[in-house]
Amino acid sequence: MAVFNRVEFDNHEQVVFCSDEESGLKAIIAVHNTNLGPAVGGCRMWDYANDEDAVYDVLRLSKGMTYKNAVARLPFGGGKSVIIGNAKEIKSEQLFRAFGRQLERLNGSYYSAEDVNITCADVAIMNKETNYVLGLEGKSGNPSPFTAYGTFLGIKAALQHQRGHQNFAGVKVAVQGLGAVAYGLCKHLHDAGAELFVTDINQAAIDRVVSDFGATAVGIDDIYDLDVDVYAPCALGATVNDLTIPRLKATIIAGCANNQLAESRHGEVIREKGILYAPDYVINAGGIINVYYETAPEGYSAAASNKHVEGIFNTLTEIFARSEKEQKSTHLIADELAQEIIKNGL
């Protein structure tokens, strides 16, 4: 299996393959860059079709965390980890303790937190074996509300740039994926007056959002064809691709999923189509911002975290303006901004 010559490798400092026979743990930890500080990024559990898919995912996610932390002005580098397997079948205290021991061996070069299919309770089990975890209950806790809030502010910034206002009345939003962050986003959007169209592989998640927010449920594949204003990808990545772009009628793409563009070139494709894209690692940084305040010398403060998250609006406003001025896709402008910060410091 090739690693070093993959485009996604991008000079990663460290990629660690972990296993533990007794617990059944199979995991990969990727440390992309530590220029600004120790690598920080969540751990996700997913039943990947093969090891190559897991490597591809962790490398892209890890690099994304480097850029996310930089643009969010956090003293963190970028890293990510994945545990391979079905979360409904293999979760156990033994497994998370084994993963915690793997984190401990890295001696602080990487700090993990929760991500897809990993809960704060799972992180607490890791914490029995290592202190190199963040997002613990009783400290910063669940980052999902902060990610949801930041994503909502990002959509507001996109509306302001494209339409000159932040009024959600009559605005139609298609939300793909209805996990904890997306549920919070739907609440913000509903309360602001938006009309919601939603889909998920989990029927119970759909039913909850339909019941709570009067959303309209649509089929998994139908979400791309809707005549809406905003497409909000909030599930797994790469849903903006050669097959879906021709189908999109939305003029804004802004959601909380990671790695929304299947390939970098798709950022320019959607720009030429007149779609305003809020770069994923900028708009969804609320969670990692909240986690950072767990490490603040003066102690965790939700108010300070919220104030920092509100900066996402201004960062996106800057990116949108530079994109328009330079006639360059927003994701490339965001990358340039991140690279400037990584090179020159915060």
mmCIF file of C-alpha atoms in Angstrom, residues 153-154 156-158 160-161 282 311-323:
data_model
loop_
_atom_site.group_PDB
_atom_site.id
_atom_site.type_symbol
_atom_site.label_atom_id
_atom_site.label_comp_id
_atom_site.label_asym_id
_atom_site.label_seq_id
_atom_site.Cartn_x
_atom_site.Cartn_y
_atom_site.Cartn_z
ATOM 1 C CA LEU A 153 -22.355 31.951 11.285
ATOM 2 C CA GLY A 154 -20.527 30.811 8.160
ATOM 3 C CA LYS A 156 -24.717 33.972 7.473
ATOM 4 C CA ALA A 157 -21.398 35.292 6.138
ATOM 5 C CA ALA A 158 -22.066 33.642 2.774
ATOM 6 C CA GLN A 160 -24.141 38.590 3.496
ATOM 7 C CA HIS A 161 -21.456 38.394 0.805
ATOM 8 C CA VAL A 282 -12.792 27.366 8.104
ATOM 9 C CA GLY A 311 -14.538 35.198 14.428
ATOM 10 C CA ILE A 312 -15.403 32.560 11.804
ATOM 11 C CA PHE A 313 -17.820 35.093 10.292
ATOM 12 C CA ASN A 314 -15.027 37.634 9.805
ATOM 13 C CA THR A 315 -12.522 35.090 8.512
ATOM 14 C CA LEU A 316 -14.946 33.879 5.851
ATOM 15 C CA THR A 317 -15.851 37.444 4.945
ATOM 16 C CA GLU A 318 -12.145 38.099 4.314
ATOM 17 C CA ILE A 319 -11.787 34.911 2.245
ATOM 18 C CA PHE A 320 -14.863 35.707 0.133
ATOM 19 C CA ALA A 321 -13.596 39.237 -0.557
ATOM 20 C CA ARG A 322 -10.108 38.043 -1.527
ATOM 21 C CA SER A 323 -11.592 35.347 -3.746
#
